[in-house]
Amino acid sequence: MKTKAYSYIRFSTADQIKGDSQRRQTEQAAAWCKANNVELVESYHDLGVSAFRGKNATQGSLGAFLSLVNTGRIPHGSFLLVESLDRLSRAEIIPAFDQFRAIIKAGVCIVTVSDGHVYTADKLNSNITDLIISLSVMARAHEESKIKSQRISAAWVSKRRTASSTPMTSRCVAWLRLTDDRKRFELIPERAAIVREIFERAAKGHGTYSTAKELRRRNVPCFGKSSVWHVSYLKKILCNRSCIGEFTPNKTTNGKREQLEAV
C-alpha cells in the first residue's frame, strides 16, 4: 500500500484566483507524488485566505486538516505537501513553529514541493540545519507580511487625511453612490427618499416595528442585505451619523471592528 499524501494550497487574496498560483501549487504536489510513488488522497484549499494572523488555521481548511492530525485520523508517516512553509503560516515565529512542530510531532512529514525538502521528526532531531532552515523561512514570511501590513495601514491613514476632498473607496452607505469621475458621492434619489421617510416617521412617534411593517406592506425595495425590511436595519439607519454627512471610518483588527476618528 502506498504512503498517503495530503496537499495544502493557499494564497492570500481572491485576486490571485485569476493568476497561476493554484495551478502551480496543484501541479507541484502531483509531480512530487508521482516522482516519489506516493498516493495523493486529498487536497485542502484556502483560496484568498491570509495566514498572517492564522485565519487559515482557525477558520480555514488548514484548521480542518490540523483537527484530523490532532485526533490521529491522519495516518502516521503521511505527507503534507505545501509549496513552501509560508503557505502554512505567516504568523509570528513562535505560533508558526508551534503549528509546524505539532504536525511533525503527530508523525506527519511536511514536504515543501518547490524544493523537494522533507521535514520529519528524525531529521529535525539529527540535523540542526533543517531546524534552522524552517525557523528562518517562518521568520522571513512573517516579516514580509508585517511590512506589507504596515504599508497598507499607512496608505489608509493617508487616505483618511484627504477623505473630505477625495473619497477613500467606492464603498459607502446604501443610499449613496460614487460619481463616474470618482471625486465625490451623490444621493440615489429613490433610496434617499426612503431614508427621509424613515426619519420623518420616527419624528412623528412611529416605532421601527411599525415602519418596517409599512415598508413591507408597500413592497418598498430594501437596500440592505435582506430582501425585506427588518427592525434591526431601520435602527442602524436611524443611528447612522452618515445621515447628517459625517464620515466615520472603521478598521478591523483580529476580527474586531474598531471605529476610528470621524472625518
PDB file of C-alpha atoms in Angstrom:
ATOM      1  CA  MET A   1       0.000   0.000   0.000  1.00  0.00           C
ATOM      2  CA  LYS A   2       1.323   3.421  -0.977  1.00  0.00           C
ATOM      3  CA  THR A   3       2.043   6.067   1.626  1.00  0.00           C
ATOM      4  CA  LYS A   4      -0.686   8.705   1.732  1.00  0.00           C
ATOM      5  CA  ALA A   5      -0.156  12.372   0.963  1.00  0.00           C
ATOM      6  CA  TYR A   6      -2.347  15.423   1.525  1.00  0.00           C
ATOM      7  CA  SER A   7      -1.753  18.662  -0.303  1.00  0.00           C
ATOM      8  CA  TYR A   8      -2.461  22.122   1.071  1.00  0.00           C
ATOM      9  CA  ILE A   9      -2.912  25.007  -1.331  1.00  0.00           C
ATOM     10  CA  ARG A  10      -3.254  28.594  -0.144  1.00  0.00           C
ATOM     11  CA  PHE A  11      -2.920  32.145  -1.343  1.00  0.00           C
ATOM     12  CA  SER A  12      -3.866  35.340   0.422  1.00  0.00           C
ATOM     13  CA  THR A  13      -6.117  37.367  -1.883  1.00  0.00           C
ATOM     14  CA  ALA A  14      -9.115  36.500  -4.026  1.00  0.00           C
ATOM     15  CA  ASP A  15      -7.489  38.261  -6.990  1.00  0.00           C
ATOM     16  CA  GLN A  16      -4.857  35.516  -7.104  1.00  0.00           C
ATOM     17  CA  ILE A  17      -7.537  33.069  -8.260  1.00  0.00           C
ATOM     18  CA  LYS A  18      -7.163  34.725 -11.672  1.00  0.00           C
ATOM     19  CA  GLY A  19      -3.428  34.055 -11.657  1.00  0.00           C
ATOM     20  CA  ASP A  20      -1.224  30.987 -11.819  1.00  0.00           C
ATOM     21  CA  SER A  21      -0.785  30.212  -8.123  1.00  0.00           C
ATOM     22  CA  GLN A  22      -3.416  27.478  -7.765  1.00  0.00           C
ATOM     23  CA  ARG A  23      -2.366  25.650 -10.943  1.00  0.00           C
ATOM     24  CA  ARG A  24       1.315  25.839  -9.978  1.00  0.00           C
ATOM     25  CA  GLN A  25       0.786  24.521  -6.449  1.00  0.00           C
ATOM     26  CA  THR A  26      -1.523  21.744  -7.671  1.00  0.00           C
ATOM     27  CA  GLU A  27       0.890  20.551 -10.342  1.00  0.00           C
ATOM     28  CA  GLN A  28       3.886  20.680  -7.995  1.00  0.00           C
ATOM     29  CA  ALA A  29       2.102  18.437  -5.475  1.00  0.00           C
ATOM     30  CA  ALA A  30       1.031  15.949  -8.152  1.00  0.00           C
ATOM     31  CA  ALA A  31       4.538  15.837  -9.646  1.00  0.00           C
ATOM     32  CA  TRP A  32       6.158  15.181  -6.245  1.00  0.00           C
ATOM     33  CA  CYS A  33       3.740  12.321  -5.518  1.00  0.00           C
ATOM     34  CA  LYS A  34       4.423  10.735  -8.896  1.00  0.00           C
ATOM     35  CA  ALA A  35       8.193  11.037  -8.510  1.00  0.00           C
ATOM     36  CA  ASN A  36       8.123   9.536  -5.004  1.00  0.00           C
ATOM     37  CA  ASN A  37       5.477   6.831  -5.584  1.00  0.00           C
ATOM     38  CA  VAL A  38       3.113   8.385  -3.041  1.00  0.00           C
ATOM     39  CA  GLU A  39      -0.690   8.453  -3.260  1.00  0.00           C
ATOM     40  CA  LEU A  40      -2.273  11.910  -3.146  1.00  0.00           C
ATOM     41  CA  VAL A  41      -5.568  11.179  -1.375  1.00  0.00           C
ATOM     42  CA  GLU A  42      -6.946  14.639  -0.609  1.00  0.00           C
ATOM     43  CA  SER A  43      -6.305  18.330  -1.177  1.00  0.00           C
ATOM     44  CA  TYR A  44      -7.156  21.170   1.174  1.00  0.00           C
ATOM     45  CA  HIS A  45      -7.654  24.667  -0.208  1.00  0.00           C
ATOM     46  CA  ASP A  46      -7.655  28.108   1.410  1.00  0.00           C
ATOM     47  CA  LEU A  47      -8.047  30.365  -1.602  1.00  0.00           C
ATOM     48  CA  GLY A  48      -7.943  34.032  -0.708  1.00  0.00           C
ATOM     49  CA  VAL A  49      -7.276  33.337   2.980  1.00  0.00           C
ATOM     50  CA  SER A  50      -4.480  35.097   4.848  1.00  0.00           C
ATOM     51  CA  ALA A  51      -2.028  33.221   7.060  1.00  0.00           C
ATOM     52  CA  PHE A  52      -0.591  36.382   8.658  1.00  0.00           C
ATOM     53  CA  ARG A  53      -2.885  36.247  11.687  1.00  0.00           C
ATOM     54  CA  GLY A  54      -3.573  32.499  11.444  1.00  0.00           C
ATOM     55  CA  LYS A  55      -7.043  32.754   9.893  1.00  0.00           C
ATOM     56  CA  ASN A  56      -6.334  29.719   7.693  1.00  0.00           C
ATOM     57  CA  ALA A  57      -5.633  27.620  10.804  1.00  0.00           C
ATOM     58  CA  THR A  58      -8.587  28.854  12.862  1.00  0.00           C
ATOM     59  CA  GLN A  59     -11.281  29.293  10.208  1.00  0.00           C
ATOM     60  CA  GLY A  60      -9.940  27.757   7.019  1.00  0.00           C
ATOM     61  CA  SER A  61      -9.335  24.330   5.531  1.00  0.00           C
ATOM     62  CA  LEU A  62      -5.946  24.063   7.207  1.00  0.00           C
ATOM     63  CA  GLY A  63      -7.796  24.075  10.518  1.00  0.00           C
ATOM     64  CA  ALA A  64      -9.852  21.082   9.347  1.00  0.00           C
ATOM     65  CA  PHE A  65      -6.660  19.211   8.442  1.00  0.00           C
ATOM     66  CA  LEU A  66      -4.996  20.096  11.763  1.00  0.00           C
ATOM     67  CA  SER A  67      -8.051  18.763  13.588  1.00  0.00           C
ATOM     68  CA  LEU A  68      -7.631  15.430  11.806  1.00  0.00           C
ATOM     69  CA  VAL A  69      -3.936  15.410  12.704  1.00  0.00           C
ATOM     70  CA  ASN A  70      -4.642  16.193  16.365  1.00  0.00           C
ATOM     71  CA  THR A  71      -7.201  13.384  16.633  1.00  0.00           C
ATOM     72  CA  GLY A  72      -4.938  10.842  14.962  1.00  0.00           C
ATOM     73  CA  ARG A  73      -7.091  10.423  11.863  1.00  0.00           C
ATOM     74  CA  ILE A  74      -4.195  11.197   9.522  1.00  0.00           C
ATOM     75  CA  PRO A  75      -2.071   8.023   9.256  1.00  0.00           C
ATOM     76  CA  HIS A  76       1.353   8.123  10.891  1.00  0.00           C
ATOM     77  CA  GLY A  77       4.035   8.619   8.235  1.00  0.00           C
ATOM     78  CA  SER A  78       1.750  10.513   5.842  1.00  0.00           C
ATOM     79  CA  PHE A  79       2.989  13.564   3.950  1.00  0.00           C
ATOM     80  CA  LEU A  80       1.601  17.095   3.990  1.00  0.00           C
ATOM     81  CA  LEU A  81       2.572  18.791   0.736  1.00  0.00           C
ATOM     82  CA  VAL A  82       2.906  22.573   0.583  1.00  0.00           C
ATOM     83  CA  GLU A  83       4.636  24.790  -1.931  1.00  0.00           C
ATOM     84  CA  SER A  84       6.679  26.368   0.870  1.00  0.00           C
ATOM     85  CA  LEU A  85       6.374  26.773   4.629  1.00  0.00           C
ATOM     86  CA  ASP A  86       4.894  30.251   4.274  1.00  0.00           C
ATOM     87  CA  ARG A  87       1.768  28.639   2.808  1.00  0.00           C
ATOM     88  CA  LEU A  88       1.132  27.103   6.233  1.00  0.00           C
ATOM     89  CA  SER A  89       1.727  30.227   8.292  1.00  0.00           C
ATOM     90  CA  ARG A  90       2.917  33.812   8.160  1.00  0.00           C
ATOM     91  CA  ALA A  91       2.262  34.369  11.848  1.00  0.00           C
ATOM     92  CA  GLU A  92       4.899  35.322  14.402  1.00  0.00           C
ATOM     93  CA  ILE A  93       7.643  32.743  14.690  1.00  0.00           C
ATOM     94  CA  ILE A  94       6.545  31.119  17.993  1.00  0.00           C
ATOM     95  CA  PRO A  95       2.940  30.278  16.945  1.00  0.00           C
ATOM     96  CA  ALA A  96       4.146  29.395  13.429  1.00  0.00           C
ATOM     97  CA  PHE A  97       6.747  26.984  14.816  1.00  0.00           C
ATOM     98  CA  ASP A  98       4.291  25.534  17.351  1.00  0.00           C
ATOM     99  CA  GLN A  99       1.973  24.630  14.463  1.00  0.00           C
ATOM    100  CA  PHE A 100       4.851  23.199  12.399  1.00  0.00           C
ATOM    101  CA  ARG A 101       6.112  21.219  15.414  1.00  0.00           C
ATOM    102  CA  ALA A 102       2.641  19.832  16.222  1.00  0.00           C
ATOM    103  CA  ILE A 103       2.258  18.427  12.712  1.00  0.00           C
ATOM    104  CA  ILE A 104       5.716  16.841  12.782  1.00  0.00           C
ATOM    105  CA  LYS A 105       5.239  15.510  16.326  1.00  0.00           C
ATOM    106  CA  ALA A 106       1.990  13.813  15.234  1.00  0.00           C
ATOM    107  CA  GLY A 107       4.004  11.754  12.755  1.00  0.00           C
ATOM    108  CA  VAL A 108       3.125  13.702   9.609  1.00  0.00           C
ATOM    109  CA  CYS A 109       6.034  14.647   7.365  1.00  0.00           C
ATOM    110  CA  ILE A 110       5.964  18.118   5.815  1.00  0.00           C
ATOM    111  CA  VAL A 111       7.211  18.465   2.234  1.00  0.00           C
ATOM    112  CA  THR A 112       7.933  21.787   0.555  1.00  0.00           C
ATOM    113  CA  VAL A 113       7.375  20.724  -3.039  1.00  0.00           C
ATOM    114  CA  SER A 114       9.015  23.820  -4.556  1.00  0.00           C
ATOM    115  CA  ASP A 115      12.409  22.444  -3.493  1.00  0.00           C
ATOM    116  CA  GLY A 116      11.549  18.842  -2.533  1.00  0.00           C
ATOM    117  CA  HIS A 117      12.652  19.341   1.084  1.00  0.00           C
ATOM    118  CA  VAL A 118      11.178  16.844   3.549  1.00  0.00           C
ATOM    119  CA  TYR A 119      10.838  17.730   7.237  1.00  0.00           C
ATOM    120  CA  THR A 120      10.478  14.808   9.652  1.00  0.00           C
ATOM    121  CA  ALA A 121      10.941  14.371  13.395  1.00  0.00           C
ATOM    122  CA  ASP A 122      14.031  12.194  12.873  1.00  0.00           C
ATOM    123  CA  LYS A 123      15.675  14.705  10.516  1.00  0.00           C
ATOM    124  CA  LEU A 124      14.975  17.650  12.824  1.00  0.00           C
ATOM    125  CA  ASN A 125      16.388  15.725  15.790  1.00  0.00           C
ATOM    126  CA  SER A 126      19.543  14.652  13.979  1.00  0.00           C
ATOM    127  CA  ASN A 127      20.216  17.631  11.726  1.00  0.00           C
ATOM    128  CA  ILE A 128      20.054  21.111  13.233  1.00  0.00           C
ATOM    129  CA  THR A 129      20.320  22.598   9.746  1.00  0.00           C
ATOM    130  CA  ASP A 130      16.735  21.581   8.977  1.00  0.00           C
ATOM    131  CA  LEU A 131      15.575  23.274  12.147  1.00  0.00           C
ATOM    132  CA  ILE A 132      17.455  26.471  11.286  1.00  0.00           C
ATOM    133  CA  ILE A 133      16.066  26.464   7.746  1.00  0.00           C
ATOM    134  CA  SER A 134      12.488  26.058   8.941  1.00  0.00           C
ATOM    135  CA  LEU A 135      12.811  28.834  11.530  1.00  0.00           C
ATOM    136  CA  SER A 136      14.447  31.156   9.004  1.00  0.00           C
ATOM    137  CA  VAL A 137      11.656  30.644   6.467  1.00  0.00           C
ATOM    138  CA  MET A 138       8.978  31.271   9.105  1.00  0.00           C
ATOM    139  CA  ALA A 139      10.708  34.419  10.367  1.00  0.00           C
ATOM    140  CA  ARG A 140      11.118  35.793   6.843  1.00  0.00           C
ATOM    141  CA  ALA A 141       7.498  35.027   5.935  1.00  0.00           C
ATOM    142  CA  HIS A 142       6.184  36.886   8.979  1.00  0.00           C
ATOM    143  CA  GLU A 143       8.459  39.857   8.409  1.00  0.00           C
ATOM    144  CA  GLU A 144       7.349  40.173   4.782  1.00  0.00           C
ATOM    145  CA  SER A 145       3.671  40.121   5.765  1.00  0.00           C
ATOM    146  CA  LYS A 146       4.260  42.526   8.657  1.00  0.00           C
ATOM    147  CA  ILE A 147       5.927  45.074   6.371  1.00  0.00           C
ATOM    148  CA  LYS A 148       3.144  44.723   3.821  1.00  0.00           C
ATOM    149  CA  SER A 149       0.523  45.229   6.539  1.00  0.00           C
ATOM    150  CA  GLN A 150       2.296  48.345   7.803  1.00  0.00           C
ATOM    151  CA  ARG A 151       2.465  49.809   4.307  1.00  0.00           C
ATOM    152  CA  ILE A 152      -1.231  49.170   3.678  1.00  0.00           C
ATOM    153  CA  SER A 153      -2.129  50.744   7.035  1.00  0.00           C
ATOM    154  CA  ALA A 154      -0.020  53.803   6.224  1.00  0.00           C
ATOM    155  CA  ALA A 155      -1.767  54.148   2.866  1.00  0.00           C
ATOM    156  CA  TRP A 156      -5.181  54.119   4.548  1.00  0.00           C
ATOM    157  CA  VAL A 157      -4.038  56.729   7.078  1.00  0.00           C
ATOM    158  CA  SER A 158      -3.058  58.949   4.162  1.00  0.00           C
ATOM    159  CA  LYS A 159      -6.432  58.371   2.510  1.00  0.00           C
ATOM    160  CA  ARG A 160      -8.261  59.299   5.709  1.00  0.00           C
ATOM    161  CA  ARG A 161      -6.425  62.633   5.831  1.00  0.00           C
ATOM    162  CA  THR A 162      -7.840  63.600   2.434  1.00  0.00           C
ATOM    163  CA  ALA A 163     -11.243  61.905   2.820  1.00  0.00           C
ATOM    164  CA  SER A 164     -13.072  65.263   2.975  1.00  0.00           C
ATOM    165  CA  SER A 165     -11.989  66.056  -0.591  1.00  0.00           C
ATOM    166  CA  THR A 166     -11.177  62.667  -2.115  1.00  0.00           C
ATOM    167  CA  PRO A 167     -13.263  59.500  -1.463  1.00  0.00           C
ATOM    168  CA  MET A 168     -11.206  56.771   0.187  1.00  0.00           C
ATOM    169  CA  THR A 169     -13.114  53.981  -1.518  1.00  0.00           C
ATOM    170  CA  SER A 170     -16.226  53.312  -3.582  1.00  0.00           C
ATOM    171  CA  ARG A 171     -17.850  51.626  -0.576  1.00  0.00           C
ATOM    172  CA  CYS A 172     -20.415  53.788   1.138  1.00  0.00           C
ATOM    173  CA  VAL A 173     -23.858  53.724   2.720  1.00  0.00           C
ATOM    174  CA  ALA A 174     -26.607  52.195   0.600  1.00  0.00           C
ATOM    175  CA  TRP A 175     -28.291  55.475  -0.327  1.00  0.00           C
ATOM    176  CA  LEU A 176     -25.141  56.977  -1.868  1.00  0.00           C
ATOM    177  CA  ARG A 177     -23.026  56.095  -4.882  1.00  0.00           C
ATOM    178  CA  LEU A 178     -19.665  57.203  -6.205  1.00  0.00           C
ATOM    179  CA  THR A 179     -19.858  59.511  -9.197  1.00  0.00           C
ATOM    180  CA  ASP A 180     -18.393  58.423 -12.525  1.00  0.00           C
ATOM    181  CA  ASP A 181     -15.372  60.708 -12.045  1.00  0.00           C
ATOM    182  CA  ARG A 182     -14.814  59.069  -8.601  1.00  0.00           C
ATOM    183  CA  LYS A 183     -14.397  62.503  -6.987  1.00  0.00           C
ATOM    184  CA  ARG A 184     -17.499  62.604  -4.793  1.00  0.00           C
ATOM    185  CA  PHE A 185     -20.576  60.739  -3.645  1.00  0.00           C
ATOM    186  CA  GLU A 186     -24.096  61.534  -4.785  1.00  0.00           C
ATOM    187  CA  LEU A 187     -27.519  60.585  -3.486  1.00  0.00           C
ATOM    188  CA  ILE A 188     -29.540  57.780  -5.033  1.00  0.00           C
ATOM    189  CA  PRO A 189     -32.843  59.715  -5.160  1.00  0.00           C
ATOM    190  CA  GLU A 190     -35.282  56.859  -4.585  1.00  0.00           C
ATOM    191  CA  ARG A 191     -33.251  55.488  -1.672  1.00  0.00           C
ATOM    192  CA  ALA A 192     -32.678  58.898  -0.122  1.00  0.00           C
ATOM    193  CA  ALA A 193     -36.466  59.396  -0.165  1.00  0.00           C
ATOM    194  CA  ILE A 194     -36.927  56.172   1.820  1.00  0.00           C
ATOM    195  CA  VAL A 195     -34.332  57.259   4.403  1.00  0.00           C
ATOM    196  CA  ARG A 196     -36.115  60.600   4.787  1.00  0.00           C
ATOM    197  CA  GLU A 197     -39.430  58.787   5.265  1.00  0.00           C
ATOM    198  CA  ILE A 198     -37.897  56.579   7.985  1.00  0.00           C
ATOM    199  CA  PHE A 199     -36.716  59.662   9.896  1.00  0.00           C
ATOM    200  CA  GLU A 200     -39.987  61.530   9.373  1.00  0.00           C
ATOM    201  CA  ARG A 201     -41.988  58.602  10.729  1.00  0.00           C
ATOM    202  CA  ALA A 202     -39.647  58.350  13.727  1.00  0.00           C
ATOM    203  CA  ALA A 203     -40.079  62.083  14.399  1.00  0.00           C
ATOM    204  CA  LYS A 204     -43.849  61.589  14.412  1.00  0.00           C
ATOM    205  CA  GLY A 205     -43.598  58.831  17.001  1.00  0.00           C
ATOM    206  CA  HIS A 206     -43.779  55.746  14.805  1.00  0.00           C
ATOM    207  CA  GLY A 207     -41.631  52.879  16.078  1.00  0.00           C
ATOM    208  CA  THR A 208     -39.253  50.869  13.924  1.00  0.00           C
ATOM    209  CA  TYR A 209     -41.576  47.857  14.014  1.00  0.00           C
ATOM    210  CA  SER A 210     -44.440  49.953  12.627  1.00  0.00           C
ATOM    211  CA  THR A 211     -42.231  51.497   9.937  1.00  0.00           C
ATOM    212  CA  ALA A 212     -40.788  48.136   8.868  1.00  0.00           C
ATOM    213  CA  LYS A 213     -44.310  46.722   8.614  1.00  0.00           C
ATOM    214  CA  GLU A 214     -45.440  49.697   6.489  1.00  0.00           C
ATOM    215  CA  LEU A 215     -42.475  49.411   4.120  1.00  0.00           C
ATOM    216  CA  ARG A 216     -43.100  45.689   3.714  1.00  0.00           C
ATOM    217  CA  ARG A 217     -46.821  46.313   3.105  1.00  0.00           C
ATOM    218  CA  ARG A 218     -45.996  48.661   0.218  1.00  0.00           C
ATOM    219  CA  ASN A 219     -43.314  46.278  -1.109  1.00  0.00           C
ATOM    220  CA  VAL A 220     -40.734  49.055  -0.885  1.00  0.00           C
ATOM    221  CA  PRO A 221     -37.427  47.621  -2.167  1.00  0.00           C
ATOM    222  CA  CYS A 222     -34.960  47.000   0.646  1.00  0.00           C
ATOM    223  CA  PHE A 223     -31.365  48.090   0.023  1.00  0.00           C
ATOM    224  CA  GLY A 224     -29.812  46.119   2.828  1.00  0.00           C
ATOM    225  CA  LYS A 225     -28.567  42.527   2.604  1.00  0.00           C
ATOM    226  CA  SER A 226     -32.036  41.217   3.337  1.00  0.00           C
ATOM    227  CA  SER A 227     -34.839  41.090   0.794  1.00  0.00           C
ATOM    228  CA  VAL A 228     -37.303  42.620   3.301  1.00  0.00           C
ATOM    229  CA  TRP A 229     -37.186  45.433   5.841  1.00  0.00           C
ATOM    230  CA  HIS A 230     -36.238  44.439   9.391  1.00  0.00           C
ATOM    231  CA  VAL A 231     -36.373  46.431  12.615  1.00  0.00           C
ATOM    232  CA  SER A 232     -32.615  45.957  13.168  1.00  0.00           C
ATOM    233  CA  TYR A 233     -31.756  47.547   9.817  1.00  0.00           C
ATOM    234  CA  LEU A 234     -34.037  50.523  10.458  1.00  0.00           C
ATOM    235  CA  LYS A 235     -32.336  51.072  13.819  1.00  0.00           C
ATOM    236  CA  LYS A 236     -28.941  51.091  12.108  1.00  0.00           C
ATOM    237  CA  ILE A 237     -30.141  53.760   9.682  1.00  0.00           C
ATOM    238  CA  LEU A 238     -31.595  55.922  12.460  1.00  0.00           C
ATOM    239  CA  CYS A 239     -28.337  55.700  14.441  1.00  0.00           C
ATOM    240  CA  ASN A 240     -26.037  56.166  11.450  1.00  0.00           C
ATOM    241  CA  ARG A 241     -24.286  59.541  11.561  1.00  0.00           C
ATOM    242  CA  SER A 242     -23.725  59.295   7.812  1.00  0.00           C
ATOM    243  CA  CYS A 243     -27.279  60.620   7.575  1.00  0.00           C
ATOM    244  CA  ILE A 244     -26.000  64.017   8.753  1.00  0.00           C
ATOM    245  CA  GLY A 245     -22.953  63.921   6.492  1.00  0.00           C
ATOM    246  CA  GLU A 246     -20.436  62.576   8.963  1.00  0.00           C
ATOM    247  CA  PHE A 247     -17.901  60.008   7.758  1.00  0.00           C
ATOM    248  CA  THR A 248     -16.673  57.636  10.457  1.00  0.00           C
ATOM    249  CA  PRO A 249     -14.102  55.115   9.151  1.00  0.00           C
ATOM    250  CA  ASN A 250     -13.525  51.749  10.768  1.00  0.00           C
ATOM    251  CA  LYS A 251     -10.779  49.174  10.784  1.00  0.00           C
ATOM    252  CA  THR A 252     -10.802  45.511  11.711  1.00  0.00           C
ATOM    253  CA  THR A 253      -8.069  44.151  13.967  1.00  0.00           C
ATOM    254  CA  ASN A 254      -8.004  40.466  14.908  1.00  0.00           C
ATOM    255  CA  GLY A 255     -11.601  40.118  13.783  1.00  0.00           C
ATOM    256  CA  LYS A 256     -12.829  43.066  15.882  1.00  0.00           C
ATOM    257  CA  ARG A 257     -14.212  46.203  14.253  1.00  0.00           C
ATOM    258  CA  GLU A 258     -12.804  49.423  15.674  1.00  0.00           C
ATOM    259  CA  GLN A 259     -14.211  52.897  14.999  1.00  0.00           C
ATOM    260  CA  LEU A 260     -11.624  55.488  14.024  1.00  0.00           C
ATOM    261  CA  GLU A 261     -11.710  59.260  14.342  1.00  0.00           C
ATOM    262  CA  ALA A 262     -14.599  60.831  12.436  1.00  0.00           C
ATOM    263  CA  VAL A 263     -13.909  62.939   9.350  1.00  0.00           C
TER     264      VAL A 263
END
